Amino acid sequence: MTTALASPVAFREKAPEPLFGDGLPPASASLLQARIKDLKLHLAGTRLEKFIHQLYEEMEAQGISHRPECYLSDQWGCPSGVPVIGIPFYLADQNLLQIEDALGAGAESERDIMMYLRHEAGHAFNYAYKLYETEDWKKLFGDFGKPYLDTYKPHPFSRKYVAHLSGWYAQKHPDEDFAETFAVLLTPGSNWAARYKGWAALKKLQYVQEVITKIGRSPPPVTLDERDMDVGQMEETVLDHYRQRALEEKIDLSIGDQLDPDLAALFEAENVGSTGADTLLLAERQALIHAVTQYSGVSRGVVKSVLDHLLERVTALKVTVHRDKAREYTTKLTVLLTTLAMNFLYTDKFFDAD
């Protein structure tokens, strides 16, 4: 996936409009007032079918006969204890995908979709066979009943856990640890035995392989199909869905203008005909969010809120950039954003104001 340091800069001419950036194509804008349930979205005939079939083929190749049912929902997920996979509804419609793009962070790529599917398949396999109730599972992964927290403080590059989804997600909860381990084993060409040689995580991978060999062809004892939020039940409009998501991701920063001196030093003073620094932040927004969340473990909502604040401040300061120094600005901006996010993760503050 492209990172902030590798992507080319495509400058824009103006700051984004509220919520949906530079605006939406007419076909996408026309969906905003529609109730999601009325869009009659489905998996059949969409590109998602190909990915689901690929998932099933990968499971078959590993010796797993179980096929977790997939359905459209409000987000990626697998209801606790239920072996089914929820897929975000917007991935089933091209016009909805353009709404995701207009929000600035971009929708999941094909690679991302397969990574999520393998992860959720890990949950489904765990639930279908109630592995979390066994002593071997508890010994390796921990207490399934451990409180599930939205925030967690990972130890980057810890060898006790595999690395699959960004943000060291296996460290979030024992259930996620198993799902991530399963996903690594399922991924074609992962070469996990060599990749994790000498790691404590290797024992977890070997356990998953042994369990698949033992029970992969046997009928699962759990065959529930209880969906937490099916697309056909989503009463809210598309616009209301995104407004609510924006509220949930918004973080109260309380930074004010305290970073203004740093931003003034990072960028250039305003000159006639120069390019505003806000164009750089907009062009690199998606790459910055991905890069910082991938390696820091800080939630997307925190990183997005900090980046939005920096965008607001550089616009107010009217600082500028030289086009031929775009990579230098982006590097420094990535470091600044990561430092702020990590401070917040481990101290609950962005910096010490005392």
GROMACS .gro file of C-alpha atoms in nm:
model
  354
    1MET     CA    1   0.000   0.000   0.000
    2THR     CA    2   0.123   0.353  -0.076
    3THR     CA    3   0.272   0.542   0.218
    4ALA     CA    4   0.310   0.913   0.274
    5LEU     CA    5   0.675   0.906   0.167
    6ALA     CA    6   0.618   0.718  -0.158
    7SER     CA    7   0.312   0.882  -0.308
    8PRO     CA    8   0.339   1.168  -0.558
    9VAL     CA    9   0.186   1.500  -0.467
   10ALA     CA   10  -0.118   1.612  -0.667
   11PHE     CA   11  -0.194   1.967  -0.559
   12ARG     CA   12  -0.552   2.085  -0.522
   13GLU     CA   13  -0.680   2.436  -0.564
   14LYS     CA   14  -0.910   2.480  -0.264
   15ALA     CA   15  -0.991   2.356   0.084
   16PRO     CA   16  -1.265   2.090   0.122
   17GLU     CA   17  -1.627   2.159   0.193
   18PRO     CA   18  -1.768   2.025   0.523
   19LEU     CA   19  -1.783   1.646   0.553
   20PHE     CA   20  -1.754   1.561   0.182
   21GLY     CA   21  -1.445   1.745   0.074
   22ASP     CA   22  -1.453   1.894  -0.272
   23GLY     CA   23  -1.809   1.777  -0.330
   24LEU     CA   24  -1.965   1.466  -0.476
   25PRO     CA   25  -2.050   1.345  -0.826
   26PRO     CA   26  -2.423   1.393  -0.893
   27ALA     CA   27  -2.494   1.018  -0.883
   28SER     CA   28  -2.338   0.991  -0.537
   29ALA     CA   29  -2.495   1.310  -0.403
   30SER     CA   30  -2.837   1.183  -0.505
   31LEU     CA   31  -2.800   0.893  -0.258
   32LEU     CA   32  -2.741   1.104   0.053
   33GLN     CA   33  -3.109   1.143   0.146
   34ALA     CA   34  -3.198   0.781   0.073
   35ARG     CA   35  -3.249   0.534   0.356
   36ILE     CA   36  -2.980   0.269   0.336
   37LYS     CA   37  -3.236  -0.011   0.354
   38ASP     CA   38  -3.414   0.134   0.051
   39LEU     CA   39  -3.103   0.110  -0.167
   40LYS     CA   40  -3.163  -0.267  -0.189
   41LEU     CA   41  -2.792  -0.339  -0.174
   42HIS     CA   42  -2.677  -0.699  -0.214
   43LEU     CA   43  -2.364  -0.906  -0.262
   44ALA     CA   44  -2.480  -1.102  -0.568
   45GLY     CA   45  -2.331  -0.970  -0.889
   46THR     CA   46  -2.091  -0.727  -0.720
   47ARG     CA   47  -1.712  -0.738  -0.713
   48LEU     CA   48  -1.739  -0.855  -0.351
   49GLU     CA   49  -1.852  -1.195  -0.473
   50LYS     CA   50  -1.508  -1.251  -0.624
   51PHE     CA   51  -1.335  -1.173  -0.295
   52ILE     CA   52  -1.568  -1.397  -0.095
   53HIS     CA   53  -1.509  -1.684  -0.336
   54GLN     CA   54  -1.135  -1.624  -0.305
   55LEU     CA   55  -1.167  -1.644   0.073
   56TYR     CA   56  -1.351  -1.975   0.046
   57GLU     CA   57  -1.086  -2.109  -0.191
   58GLU     CA   58  -0.813  -2.013   0.053
   59MET     CA   59  -0.997  -2.186   0.336
   60GLU     CA   60  -1.042  -2.496   0.122
   61ALA     CA   61  -0.671  -2.497   0.040
   62GLN     CA   62  -0.594  -2.503   0.411
   63GLY     CA   63  -0.831  -2.793   0.473
   64ILE     CA   64  -1.126  -2.597   0.613
   65SER     CA   65  -1.473  -2.702   0.497
   66HIS     CA   66  -1.666  -2.436   0.691
   67ARG     CA   67  -1.790  -2.145   0.479
   68PRO     CA   68  -1.892  -1.848   0.694
   69GLU     CA   69  -2.188  -1.665   0.542
   70CYS     CA   70  -2.117  -1.305   0.442
   71TYR     CA   71  -2.366  -1.018   0.446
   72LEU     CA   72  -2.371  -0.640   0.408
   73SER     CA   73  -2.365  -0.444   0.733
   74ASP     CA   74  -2.265  -0.104   0.870
   75GLN     CA   75  -1.901  -0.204   0.917
   76TRP     CA   76  -1.657  -0.494   0.915
   77GLY     CA   77  -1.744  -0.738   1.189
   78CYS     CA   78  -1.834  -1.079   1.317
   79PRO     CA   79  -2.099  -1.076   1.593
   80SER     CA   80  -1.948  -1.224   1.910
   81GLY     CA   81  -2.003  -1.597   1.913
   82VAL     CA   82  -2.172  -1.603   1.571
   83PRO     CA   83  -1.977  -1.742   1.269
   84VAL     CA   84  -2.089  -1.491   1.004
   85ILE     CA   85  -1.904  -1.201   0.841
   86GLY     CA   86  -2.039  -0.847   0.807
   87ILE     CA   87  -1.902  -0.637   0.519
   88PRO     CA   88  -1.944  -0.256   0.497
   89PHE     CA   89  -2.241  -0.175   0.275
   90TYR     CA   90  -2.063   0.097   0.077
   91LEU     CA   91  -1.830  -0.163  -0.080
   92ALA     CA   92  -2.124  -0.299  -0.279
   93ASP     CA   93  -2.193   0.019  -0.479
   94GLN     CA   94  -1.962   0.237  -0.687
   95ASN     CA   95  -2.147   0.560  -0.606
   96LEU     CA   96  -2.117   0.491  -0.233
   97LEU     CA   97  -1.745   0.426  -0.280
   98GLN     CA   98  -1.712   0.776  -0.422
   99ILE     CA   99  -1.868   0.912  -0.104
  100GLU     CA  100  -1.598   0.729   0.093
  101ASP     CA  101  -1.332   0.884  -0.128
  102ALA     CA  102  -1.480   1.230  -0.077
  103LEU     CA  103  -1.438   1.189   0.298
  104GLY     CA  104  -1.064   1.199   0.245
  105ALA     CA  105  -0.945   0.864   0.379
  106GLY     CA  106  -1.050   0.646   0.087
  107ALA     CA  107  -1.230   0.313   0.077
  108GLU     CA  108  -1.060  -0.023   0.119
  109SER     CA  109  -0.847  -0.147  -0.169
  110GLU     CA  110  -0.878  -0.502  -0.301
  111ARG     CA  111  -0.581  -0.598  -0.083
  112ASP     CA  112  -0.746  -0.443   0.222
  113ILE     CA  113  -1.073  -0.625   0.156
  114MET     CA  114  -0.899  -0.963   0.146
  115MET     CA  115  -0.707  -0.882   0.464
  116TYR     CA  116  -1.031  -0.797   0.645
  117LEU     CA  117  -1.207  -1.105   0.511
  118ARG     CA  118  -0.929  -1.334   0.633
  119HIS     CA  119  -0.937  -1.164   0.973
  120GLU     CA  120  -1.315  -1.195   1.009
  121ALA     CA  121  -1.294  -1.557   0.889
  122GLY     CA  122  -1.065  -1.615   1.186
  123HIS     CA  123  -1.337  -1.493   1.421
  124ALA     CA  124  -1.594  -1.707   1.242
  125PHE     CA  125  -1.375  -2.020   1.268
  126ASN     CA  126  -1.314  -1.952   1.637
  127TYR     CA  127  -1.686  -1.913   1.706
  128ALA     CA  128  -1.799  -2.201   1.485
  129TYR     CA  129  -1.591  -2.450   1.683
  130LYS     CA  130  -1.594  -2.267   2.019
  131LEU     CA  131  -1.217  -2.281   2.034
  132TYR     CA  132  -1.211  -1.994   2.283
  133GLU     CA  133  -1.358  -2.229   2.545
  134THR     CA  134  -1.067  -2.476   2.527
  135GLU     CA  135  -0.771  -2.472   2.765
  136ASP     CA  136  -0.515  -2.473   2.484
  137TRP     CA  137  -0.672  -2.161   2.331
  138LYS     CA  138  -0.680  -1.983   2.666
  139LYS     CA  139  -0.319  -2.076   2.740
  140LEU     CA  140  -0.197  -1.922   2.414
  141PHE     CA  141  -0.432  -1.629   2.357
  142GLY     CA  142  -0.574  -1.544   2.700
  143ASP     CA  143  -0.918  -1.485   2.846
  144PHE     CA  144  -1.188  -1.451   2.581
  145GLY     CA  145  -1.405  -1.275   2.840
  146LYS     CA  146  -1.150  -0.997   2.891
  147PRO     CA  147  -1.319  -0.653   2.864
  148TYR     CA  148  -1.311  -0.530   2.507
  149LEU     CA  149  -1.183  -0.173   2.498
  150ASP     CA  150  -1.203   0.064   2.202
  151THR     CA  151  -0.855   0.196   2.284
  152TYR     CA  152  -0.546  -0.009   2.359
  153LYS     CA  153  -0.176   0.063   2.402
  154PRO     CA  154   0.021  -0.175   2.179
  155HIS     CA  155   0.390  -0.252   2.194
  156PRO     CA  156   0.504  -0.195   1.834
  157PHE     CA  157   0.706  -0.479   1.682
  158SER     CA  158   0.636  -0.715   1.973
  159ARG     CA  159   0.727  -1.070   1.872
  160LYS     CA  160   0.450  -1.217   2.082
  161TYR     CA  161   0.196  -1.128   1.814
  162VAL     CA  162   0.167  -1.157   1.437
  163ALA     CA  163   0.139  -0.845   1.222
  164HIS     CA  164  -0.153  -0.839   0.979
  165LEU     CA  165  -0.397  -0.548   1.005
  166SER     CA  166  -0.243  -0.208   1.075
  167GLY     CA  167  -0.191  -0.074   1.425
  168TRP     CA  168  -0.066  -0.402   1.578
  169TYR     CA  169  -0.429  -0.510   1.597
  170ALA     CA  170  -0.353  -0.854   1.739
  171GLN     CA  171  -0.269  -0.683   2.069
  172LYS     CA  172  -0.616  -0.537   2.113
  173HIS     CA  173  -0.784  -0.847   2.264
  174PRO     CA  174  -0.731  -1.227   2.279
  175ASP     CA  175  -1.012  -1.273   2.025
  176GLU     CA  176  -0.835  -1.036   1.784
  177ASP     CA  177  -0.504  -1.210   1.849
  178PHE     CA  178  -0.651  -1.539   1.728
  179ALA     CA  179  -0.823  -1.380   1.427
  180GLU     CA  180  -0.500  -1.211   1.319
  181THR     CA  181  -0.302  -1.533   1.364
  182PHE     CA  182  -0.558  -1.723   1.156
  183ALA     CA  183  -0.544  -1.453   0.886
  184VAL     CA  184  -0.166  -1.476   0.855
  185LEU     CA  185  -0.182  -1.853   0.819
  186LEU     CA  186  -0.460  -1.825   0.560
  187THR     CA  187  -0.280  -1.567   0.344
  188PRO     CA  188  -0.133  -1.730   0.032
  189GLY     CA  189   0.245  -1.696   0.015
  190SER     CA  190   0.278  -1.566   0.372
  191ASN     CA  191   0.555  -1.820   0.440
  192TRP     CA  192   0.466  -1.781   0.807
  193ALA     CA  193   0.693  -2.057   0.938
  194ALA     CA  194   1.000  -1.873   0.812
  195ARG     CA  195   0.863  -1.521   0.867
  196TYR     CA  196   0.793  -1.584   1.237
  197LYS     CA  197   1.083  -1.817   1.313
  198GLY     CA  198   1.214  -1.737   1.661
  199TRP     CA  199   0.902  -1.539   1.753
  200ALA     CA  200   0.673  -1.631   2.044
  201ALA     CA  201   0.390  -1.583   1.793
  202LEU     CA  202   0.507  -1.893   1.606
  203LYS     CA  203   0.351  -2.117   1.872
  204LYS     CA  204   0.015  -1.955   1.803
  205LEU     CA  205   0.047  -2.014   1.430
  206GLN     CA  206   0.145  -2.376   1.488
  207TYR     CA  207  -0.155  -2.418   1.718
  208VAL     CA  208  -0.393  -2.284   1.453
  209GLN     CA  209  -0.242  -2.516   1.193
  210GLU     CA  210  -0.281  -2.815   1.426
  211VAL     CA  211  -0.644  -2.728   1.503
  212ILE     CA  212  -0.727  -2.693   1.133
  213THR     CA  213  -0.570  -3.031   1.062
  214LYS     CA  214  -0.771  -3.185   1.345
  215ILE     CA  215  -1.117  -3.034   1.296
  216GLY     CA  216  -1.109  -2.847   0.965
  217ARG     CA  217  -1.316  -3.109   0.782
  218SER     CA  218  -1.563  -3.176   1.065
  219PRO     CA  219  -1.904  -3.003   1.083
  220PRO     CA  220  -1.894  -2.702   1.320
  221PRO     CA  221  -2.110  -2.727   1.634
  222VAL     CA  222  -2.222  -2.364   1.599
  223THR     CA  223  -2.419  -2.269   1.288
  224LEU     CA  224  -2.600  -1.956   1.405
  225ASP     CA  225  -2.686  -1.681   1.157
  226GLU     CA  226  -2.769  -1.389   1.386
  227ARG     CA  227  -2.665  -1.061   1.227
  228ASP     CA  228  -2.589  -0.757   1.439
  229MET     CA  229  -2.686  -0.506   1.168
  230ASP     CA  230  -2.803  -0.626   0.830
  231VAL     CA  231  -2.816  -0.368   0.550
  232GLY     CA  232  -3.187  -0.440   0.511
  233GLN     CA  233  -3.243  -0.313   0.866
  234MET     CA  234  -3.055   0.017   0.834
  235GLU     CA  235  -3.324   0.283   0.869
  236GLU     CA  236  -3.092   0.586   0.865
  237THR     CA  237  -3.016   0.781   0.551
  238VAL     CA  238  -2.675   0.763   0.389
  239LEU     CA  239  -2.604   1.117   0.506
  240ASP     CA  240  -2.706   1.043   0.865
  241HIS     CA  241  -2.481   0.736   0.864
  242TYR     CA  242  -2.178   0.943   0.768
  243ARG     CA  243  -2.265   1.225   1.004
  244GLN     CA  244  -2.282   0.977   1.292
  245ARG     CA  245  -1.956   0.816   1.191
  246ALA     CA  246  -1.788   1.155   1.178
  247LEU     CA  247  -1.913   1.232   1.530
  248GLU     CA  248  -1.785   0.900   1.662
  249GLU     CA  249  -1.442   0.955   1.510
  250LYS     CA  250  -1.409   1.317   1.619
  251ILE     CA  251  -1.167   1.374   1.906
  252ASP     CA  252  -1.171   1.683   2.131
  253LEU     CA  253  -0.813   1.794   2.079
  254SER     CA  254  -0.793   2.109   2.293
  255ILE     CA  255  -0.474   2.208   2.111
  256GLY     CA  256  -0.580   2.551   1.995
  257ASP     CA  257  -0.296   2.751   1.839
  258GLN     CA  258  -0.020   2.590   2.044
  259LEU     CA  259   0.135   2.418   1.741
  260ASP     CA  260   0.140   2.733   1.528
  261PRO     CA  261   0.513   2.801   1.583
  262ASP     CA  262   0.598   2.445   1.474
  263LEU     CA  263   0.384   2.474   1.161
  264ALA     CA  264   0.533   2.812   1.078
  265ALA     CA  265   0.881   2.659   1.103
  266LEU     CA  266   0.786   2.352   0.897
  267PHE     CA  267   0.635   2.547   0.607
  268GLU     CA  268   0.710   2.878   0.433
  269ALA     CA  269   0.578   3.227   0.488
  270GLU     CA  270   0.301   3.348   0.258
  271ASN     CA  271   0.417   3.479  -0.079
  272VAL     CA  272   0.220   3.616  -0.372
  273GLY     CA  273   0.141   3.333  -0.612
  274SER     CA  274   0.273   3.061  -0.380
  275THR     CA  275   0.092   2.734  -0.310
  276GLY     CA  276  -0.085   2.703   0.025
  277ALA     CA  277   0.033   2.427   0.259
  278ASP     CA  278  -0.327   2.314   0.290
  279THR     CA  279  -0.306   2.174  -0.065
  280LEU     CA  280  -0.024   1.944   0.044
  281LEU     CA  281  -0.216   1.818   0.347
  282LEU     CA  282  -0.521   1.752   0.132
  283ALA     CA  283  -0.322   1.570  -0.134
  284GLU     CA  284  -0.141   1.352   0.122
  285ARG     CA  285  -0.436   1.308   0.361
  286GLN     CA  286  -0.515   0.945   0.284
  287ALA     CA  287  -0.150   0.835   0.280
  288LEU     CA  288  -0.074   1.016   0.606
  289ILE     CA  289  -0.369   0.860   0.790
  290HIS     CA  290  -0.275   0.514   0.669
  291ALA     CA  291   0.098   0.545   0.746
  292VAL     CA  292   0.052   0.677   1.099
  293THR     CA  293  -0.221   0.433   1.199
  294GLN     CA  294  -0.032   0.138   1.052
  295TYR     CA  295   0.282   0.178   1.261
  296SER     CA  296   0.166   0.364   1.572
  297GLY     CA  297  -0.142   0.169   1.679
  298VAL     CA  298  -0.326   0.499   1.723
  299SER     CA  299  -0.688   0.487   1.610
  300ARG     CA  300  -0.791   0.630   1.275
  301GLY     CA  301  -1.024   0.873   1.452
  302VAL     CA  302  -0.741   1.028   1.654
  303VAL     CA  303  -0.507   1.059   1.356
  304LYS     CA  304  -0.781   1.201   1.136
  305SER     CA  305  -0.879   1.458   1.401
  306VAL     CA  306  -0.519   1.572   1.449
  307LEU     CA  307  -0.469   1.602   1.073
  308ASP     CA  308  -0.792   1.800   1.037
  309HIS     CA  309  -0.670   2.035   1.311
  310LEU     CA  310  -0.335   2.085   1.138
  311LEU     CA  311  -0.520   2.158   0.813
  312GLU     CA  312  -0.728   2.419   0.991
  313ARG     CA  313  -0.421   2.585   1.141
  314VAL     CA  314  -0.208   2.596   0.823
  315THR     CA  315  -0.505   2.751   0.644
  316ALA     CA  316  -0.539   3.016   0.916
  317LEU     CA  317  -0.164   3.084   0.918
  318LYS     CA  318  -0.155   3.105   0.536
  319VAL     CA  319   0.174   2.919   0.528
  320THR     CA  320   0.291   2.788   0.191
  321VAL     CA  321   0.505   2.522   0.026
  322HIS     CA  322   0.757   2.502  -0.256
  323ARG     CA  323   0.641   2.236  -0.500
  324ASP     CA  324   0.992   2.096  -0.549
  325LYS     CA  325   1.022   2.031  -0.172
  326ALA     CA  326   0.697   1.834  -0.135
  327ARG     CA  327   0.868   1.514  -0.018
  328GLU     CA  328   1.062   1.703   0.250
  329TYR     CA  329   0.744   1.865   0.388
  330THR     CA  330   0.560   1.533   0.385
  331THR     CA  331   0.839   1.358   0.574
  332LYS     CA  332   0.844   1.624   0.846
  333LEU     CA  333   0.465   1.630   0.861
  334THR     CA  334   0.454   1.251   0.904
  335VAL     CA  335   0.698   1.273   1.196
  336LEU     CA  336   0.500   1.554   1.359
  337LEU     CA  337   0.169   1.373   1.319
  338THR     CA  338   0.311   1.045   1.452
  339THR     CA  339   0.467   1.215   1.755
  340LEU     CA  340   0.143   1.388   1.846
  341ALA     CA  341  -0.058   1.067   1.803
  342MET     CA  342   0.183   0.857   2.009
  343ASN     CA  343   0.188   1.114   2.287
  344PHE     CA  344  -0.190   1.096   2.300
  345LEU     CA  345  -0.190   0.716   2.297
  346TYR     CA  346   0.047   0.673   2.591
  347THR     CA  347  -0.018   0.986   2.799
  348ASP     CA  348  -0.376   1.082   2.699
  349LYS     CA  349  -0.234   1.422   2.603
  350PHE     CA  350  -0.077   1.553   2.285
  351PHE     CA  351   0.195   1.734   2.476
  352ASP     CA  352   0.275   1.852   2.828
  353ALA     CA  353   0.151   2.208   2.860
  354ASP     CA  354   0.318   2.265   3.199
   0.00000   0.00000   0.00000
